[in-house]
Short mmCIF file of C-alpha atoms in Angstrom, two decimals:
data_model
loop_
_atom_site.label_atom_id
_atom_site.label_comp_id
_atom_site.label_asym_id
_atom_site.label_seq_id
_atom_site.Cartn_x
_atom_site.Cartn_y
_atom_site.Cartn_z
CA MET A 1 79.92 -18.90 -148.00
CA ALA A 2 78.53 -20.86 -145.04
CA GLU A 3 81.13 -22.74 -143.02
CA ILE A 4 79.20 -25.44 -141.19
CA VAL A 5 81.63 -28.30 -141.94
CA TYR A 6 85.21 -27.02 -142.06
CA PRO A 7 85.66 -25.50 -138.57
CA PRO A 8 84.20 -28.55 -136.76
CA VAL A 9 86.43 -30.83 -138.83
CA ILE A 10 89.52 -28.85 -137.80
CA ARG A 11 88.52 -28.80 -134.14
CA THR A 12 87.84 -32.53 -134.19
CA ALA A 13 91.22 -33.16 -135.78
CA LEU A 14 92.96 -31.02 -133.15
CA VAL A 15 91.25 -32.98 -130.36
CA LEU A 16 92.38 -36.26 -131.95
CA PHE A 17 95.93 -34.97 -132.39
CA LYS A 18 96.01 -33.98 -128.73
CA ALA A 19 94.73 -37.41 -127.69
CA LEU A 20 97.48 -39.02 -129.78
CA ASP A 21 99.99 -36.57 -128.30
CA LEU A 22 101.25 -35.54 -131.72
CA LYS A 23 104.03 -32.98 -131.28
CA ILE A 24 102.93 -30.34 -133.79
CA ARG A 25 105.35 -27.48 -134.40
CA ILE A 26 104.30 -24.60 -136.66
CA GLU A 27 106.73 -21.85 -137.62
CA GLY A 28 105.99 -18.82 -139.77
CA ALA A 29 102.19 -18.94 -139.45
CA GLU A 30 102.17 -15.14 -139.18
CA ARG A 31 103.13 -15.07 -142.88
CA VAL A 32 99.65 -16.27 -143.85
CA PRO A 33 97.58 -13.12 -144.47
CA ARG A 34 94.51 -12.58 -142.29
CA THR A 35 92.55 -11.22 -145.25
CA GLY A 36 92.69 -11.54 -149.01
CA GLY A 37 93.67 -14.31 -151.36
CA ALA A 38 96.89 -16.33 -151.30
CA VAL A 39 98.24 -19.60 -152.68
CA LEU A 40 99.80 -22.06 -150.22
CA ALA A 41 102.19 -24.32 -152.14
CA SER A 42 103.17 -27.36 -150.07
CA ASN A 43 105.36 -30.40 -150.52
CA HIS A 44 103.60 -33.77 -150.47
CA VAL A 45 104.78 -36.68 -148.31
CA SER A 46 101.52 -38.23 -147.05
CA TYR A 47 97.81 -38.68 -147.55
CA LEU A 48 97.26 -36.40 -144.55
CA ASP A 49 99.19 -33.38 -145.79
CA PHE A 50 96.10 -31.30 -146.54
CA ILE A 51 95.15 -31.46 -142.85
CA PHE A 52 98.54 -30.37 -141.57
CA ALA A 53 99.32 -27.85 -144.31
CA GLY A 54 95.92 -26.35 -143.60
CA LEU A 55 96.91 -25.89 -139.96
CA ALA A 56 99.48 -23.34 -141.15
CA ALA A 57 96.57 -20.95 -141.78
CA TRP A 58 94.57 -21.74 -138.64
CA PRO A 59 96.41 -19.24 -136.36
CA SER A 60 95.31 -16.53 -138.83
CA ARG A 61 91.78 -17.95 -138.68
CA ARG A 62 91.86 -18.75 -142.37
CA LEU A 63 90.45 -21.82 -144.11
CA VAL A 64 92.40 -23.30 -147.01
CA ARG A 65 90.59 -24.58 -150.11
CA PHE A 66 92.77 -27.43 -151.31
CA MET A 67 92.93 -28.67 -154.86
CA ALA A 68 92.52 -32.46 -154.84
CA LYS A 69 91.95 -35.13 -157.47
CA LYS A 70 88.29 -35.66 -158.28
CA GLU A 71 88.38 -39.31 -157.17
CA VAL A 72 88.57 -38.16 -153.55
CA PHE A 73 85.27 -36.33 -154.01
CA ALA A 74 83.67 -39.56 -155.25
CA ASN A 75 84.51 -41.38 -152.02
CA PRO A 76 81.32 -41.96 -149.99
CA VAL A 77 82.98 -40.82 -146.76
CA ALA A 78 85.56 -38.24 -147.84
CA GLY A 79 83.49 -36.79 -150.68
CA PRO A 80 80.78 -35.07 -148.61
CA LEU A 81 83.44 -33.67 -146.28
CA MET A 82 85.52 -32.34 -149.17
CA ARG A 83 82.50 -30.68 -150.72
CA GLY A 84 81.37 -29.32 -147.36
CA MET A 85 84.79 -27.75 -146.85
CA HIS A 86 84.59 -26.21 -150.35
CA HIS A 87 87.77 -27.83 -151.61
CA ILE A 88 88.37 -27.81 -155.37
CA PRO A 89 88.12 -31.06 -157.40
CA VAL A 90 90.74 -31.59 -160.09
CA ASP A 91 90.16 -33.71 -163.18
CA ARG A 92 93.70 -34.46 -164.30
CA SER A 93 92.50 -35.12 -167.85
CA ALA A 94 90.87 -31.68 -168.03
CA GLY A 95 92.49 -29.38 -165.52
CA ALA A 96 91.29 -26.05 -166.93
CA GLY A 97 88.05 -26.17 -164.96
CA ALA A 98 89.81 -26.63 -161.63
CA TYR A 99 92.35 -23.95 -162.50
CA GLY A 100 89.59 -21.47 -163.29
CA ALA A 101 87.76 -22.33 -160.06
CA ALA A 102 90.96 -21.81 -158.07
CA VAL A 103 91.66 -18.41 -159.64
CA ARG A 104 88.09 -17.30 -158.98
CA ALA A 105 88.41 -18.37 -155.36
CA LEU A 106 91.67 -16.42 -155.02
CA ARG A 107 90.10 -13.29 -156.51
CA ASP A 108 87.25 -13.70 -154.04
CA GLY A 109 89.77 -13.52 -151.20
CA GLU A 110 90.17 -17.23 -150.46
CA ILE A 111 93.36 -19.11 -149.65
CA VAL A 112 93.94 -21.97 -152.09
CA GLY A 113 96.20 -24.90 -151.21
CA ASN A 114 98.15 -26.70 -153.91
CA PHE A 115 100.55 -29.65 -153.80
CA ALA A 116 102.92 -28.54 -156.50
CA GLU A 117 104.49 -31.98 -156.97
CA ALA A 118 101.00 -33.33 -157.88
CA THR A 119 101.72 -36.71 -156.23
CA ILE A 120 103.29 -37.96 -153.01
CA SER A 121 107.08 -38.05 -153.07
CA ARG A 122 108.24 -41.57 -152.19
CA SER A 123 111.80 -40.27 -151.66
CA PHE A 124 110.57 -37.61 -149.19
CA THR A 125 112.43 -34.96 -151.14
CA VAL A 126 110.82 -32.27 -153.30
CA LYS A 127 110.18 -33.65 -156.78
CA GLU A 128 109.96 -31.52 -159.91
CA ILE A 129 106.97 -29.25 -159.46
CA LYS A 130 104.23 -27.95 -161.73
CA ASN A 131 103.93 -24.24 -162.52
CA GLY A 132 100.26 -24.15 -161.52
CA PRO A 133 100.77 -22.41 -158.16
CA VAL A 134 102.85 -19.66 -159.75
CA ARG A 135 100.36 -19.20 -162.61
CA MET A 136 97.41 -19.01 -160.22
CA ALA A 137 99.09 -16.47 -157.97
CA ALA A 138 100.12 -14.40 -160.98
CA ASP A 139 96.68 -14.50 -162.62
CA ALA A 140 94.90 -13.57 -159.37
CA ASP A 141 97.66 -11.14 -158.30
CA VAL A 142 97.99 -12.68 -154.83
CA PRO A 143 100.94 -13.85 -152.70
CA LEU A 144 102.45 -17.30 -153.19
CA ILE A 145 103.50 -18.88 -149.90
CA PRO A 146 105.81 -21.95 -149.78
CA VAL A 147 105.09 -24.52 -147.06
CA ALA A 148 106.87 -27.67 -145.90
CA VAL A 149 105.25 -30.44 -143.88
CA TRP A 150 107.22 -33.26 -142.30
CA GLY A 151 106.11 -36.12 -140.07
CA PRO A 152 102.59 -37.06 -141.30
CA HIS A 153 104.12 -39.69 -143.61
CA ARG A 154 104.85 -41.78 -140.52
CA LEU A 155 101.08 -42.10 -140.10
CA TRP A 156 100.01 -42.78 -143.70
CA THR A 157 101.93 -42.57 -146.94
CA LYS A 158 102.21 -44.29 -150.29
CA GLY A 159 103.39 -47.89 -150.15
CA ARG A 160 103.21 -48.17 -146.35
CA PRO A 161 100.52 -49.50 -144.01
CA ARG A 162 98.36 -46.93 -142.26
CA ARG A 163 99.29 -46.19 -138.66
CA LEU A 164 96.73 -43.47 -138.00
CA LEU A 165 96.61 -44.11 -134.24
CA GLN A 166 100.37 -44.02 -133.70
CA ARG A 167 101.14 -41.83 -130.71
CA HIS A 168 103.80 -39.20 -129.97
CA VAL A 169 104.72 -38.55 -133.62
CA PRO A 170 106.34 -35.13 -134.15
CA VAL A 171 104.92 -33.08 -137.03
CA THR A 172 106.69 -29.99 -138.36
CA ILE A 173 104.97 -27.32 -140.47
CA LEU A 174 107.15 -24.50 -141.80
CA VAL A 175 105.79 -21.47 -143.64
CA GLY A 176 108.19 -19.54 -145.85
CA GLU A 177 108.37 -15.93 -146.93
CA PRO A 178 105.64 -14.99 -149.43
CA MET A 179 106.51 -14.53 -153.06
CA LEU A 180 104.68 -11.92 -155.16
CA PRO A 181 104.59 -13.18 -158.77
CA GLY A 182 102.42 -10.40 -160.23
CA PRO A 183 100.72 -10.51 -163.64
CA ASP A 184 103.96 -10.28 -165.64
CA ALA A 185 105.81 -13.00 -163.71
CA PRO A 186 108.51 -15.08 -165.47
CA LEU A 187 106.82 -18.42 -164.79
CA ALA A 188 109.79 -20.72 -165.35
CA ASP A 189 112.13 -18.71 -163.11
CA LEU A 190 109.56 -18.35 -160.35
CA THR A 191 108.68 -22.05 -160.48
CA THR A 192 112.35 -22.88 -160.04
CA GLU A 193 112.55 -20.43 -157.14
CA LEU A 194 109.43 -21.89 -155.53
CA ARG A 195 110.88 -25.39 -155.68
CA ARG A 196 114.15 -24.13 -154.19
CA ARG A 197 112.32 -22.50 -151.29
CA MET A 198 110.15 -25.57 -150.68
CA ALA A 199 113.22 -27.81 -150.69
CA GLU A 200 115.05 -25.48 -148.31
CA LEU A 201 112.12 -25.49 -145.88
CA LEU A 202 111.78 -29.27 -146.09
CA ASP A 203 115.50 -29.77 -145.50
CA ARG A 204 115.30 -27.59 -142.38
CA ALA A 205 112.28 -29.51 -141.14
CA GLN A 206 114.09 -32.81 -141.67
CA ARG A 207 117.37 -31.74 -140.08
CA THR A 208 115.66 -30.30 -136.98
CA TYR A 209 113.27 -33.22 -136.53
CA PRO A 210 113.64 -34.91 -133.12
CA GLU A 211 114.54 -38.51 -132.36
CA ILE A 212 115.73 -39.93 -135.68
CA PRO A 213 117.00 -43.53 -135.37
CA PRO A 214 119.57 -44.50 -138.01
CA GLY A 215 118.30 -46.11 -141.18
CA VAL A 216 114.58 -45.57 -140.61
CA TRP A 217 112.30 -45.91 -143.62
CA TRP A 218 110.73 -42.47 -143.11
CA GLN A 219 114.00 -40.54 -143.41
CA PRO A 220 115.33 -39.61 -146.88
CA ALA A 221 118.33 -41.52 -148.17
CA HIS A 222 120.61 -38.47 -148.34
CA LEU A 223 120.13 -37.98 -144.58
CA GLY A 224 120.89 -41.59 -143.69
CA GLY A 225 117.41 -43.07 -143.97
CA SER A 226 116.31 -46.05 -146.02
CA ALA A 227 113.67 -44.27 -148.10
CA PRO A 228 114.08 -44.69 -151.87
CA THR A 229 116.44 -42.31 -153.59
CA PRO A 230 114.77 -39.86 -156.01
CA GLU A 231 115.85 -42.11 -158.89
CA GLU A 232 114.44 -45.23 -157.22
CA ALA A 233 111.24 -43.37 -156.38
CA ALA A 234 110.86 -42.29 -160.01
CA ALA A 235 111.19 -45.93 -161.11
CA LEU A 236 108.52 -47.00 -158.59
CA ASP A 237 106.19 -44.27 -159.83
CA ALA A 238 106.72 -45.32 -163.44
CA SER A 239 105.98 -48.95 -162.56
CA ALA A 240 102.77 -47.90 -160.77
CA ARG A 241 101.65 -45.87 -163.80
CA THR A 242 102.22 -48.88 -166.04
CA ARG A 243 100.11 -51.11 -163.78
CA ARG A 244 97.29 -48.55 -163.66
CA ALA A 245 97.29 -48.29 -167.47
CA LYS A 246 96.58 -52.02 -167.89
CA PRO A 247 92.94 -52.91 -168.69
CA GLY A 248 91.03 -53.83 -165.54
CA ALA A 249 93.77 -52.52 -163.25
CA ASP A 250 92.69 -51.56 -159.74
CA VAL A 251 95.77 -50.04 -158.09
#
């Protein structure tokens, strides 16, 4: 397919990141295959994760087709870019169409990106994950690659004001060893293993992150930060769902 949008978007982002002096560290990029399909399964801490998780594949000169909720594609600014980059819209009320599109893309040799937690983690830990990434990799018979991103939440995350022009923010992107589910994969066991690997990568990214003042909001509670605990985050998510369910809600 023609790639007239995606590469310029990445290059523009890299220029902006350099201007902001973001300290981007990528480890394990060589684990992203240079050819053939693969699923990148990433944690989710910010609204910018698709940009940074996608950078994990850039050294291999691969473009990642991310699965994203259909509302993003309806945005007058983001929508044309998302479609131009051939990302995959997801209707959460009818996910079979997006799943089928993702599997077809994988069989065609594309790399598909998936945020297995489905929503941003307010606690900045790995929430319970969906089995979609494992199922897709198994159905398409392609590798499943765990990824952890850490740092973009300081620029823009749920419940916090945007600070997109903040300078000198370190960003860590860690790529784990590929998993090979295969067509007869035990989905429950492999989903548990995927979550374990994602959590292990994220913990390493957090513990090796530079310049962490005590008590900062962007550090998880179990590492001395003031972010919500997983239990508090779950309560906040439940409250947000209740507000959205009310007639006329716009949240």
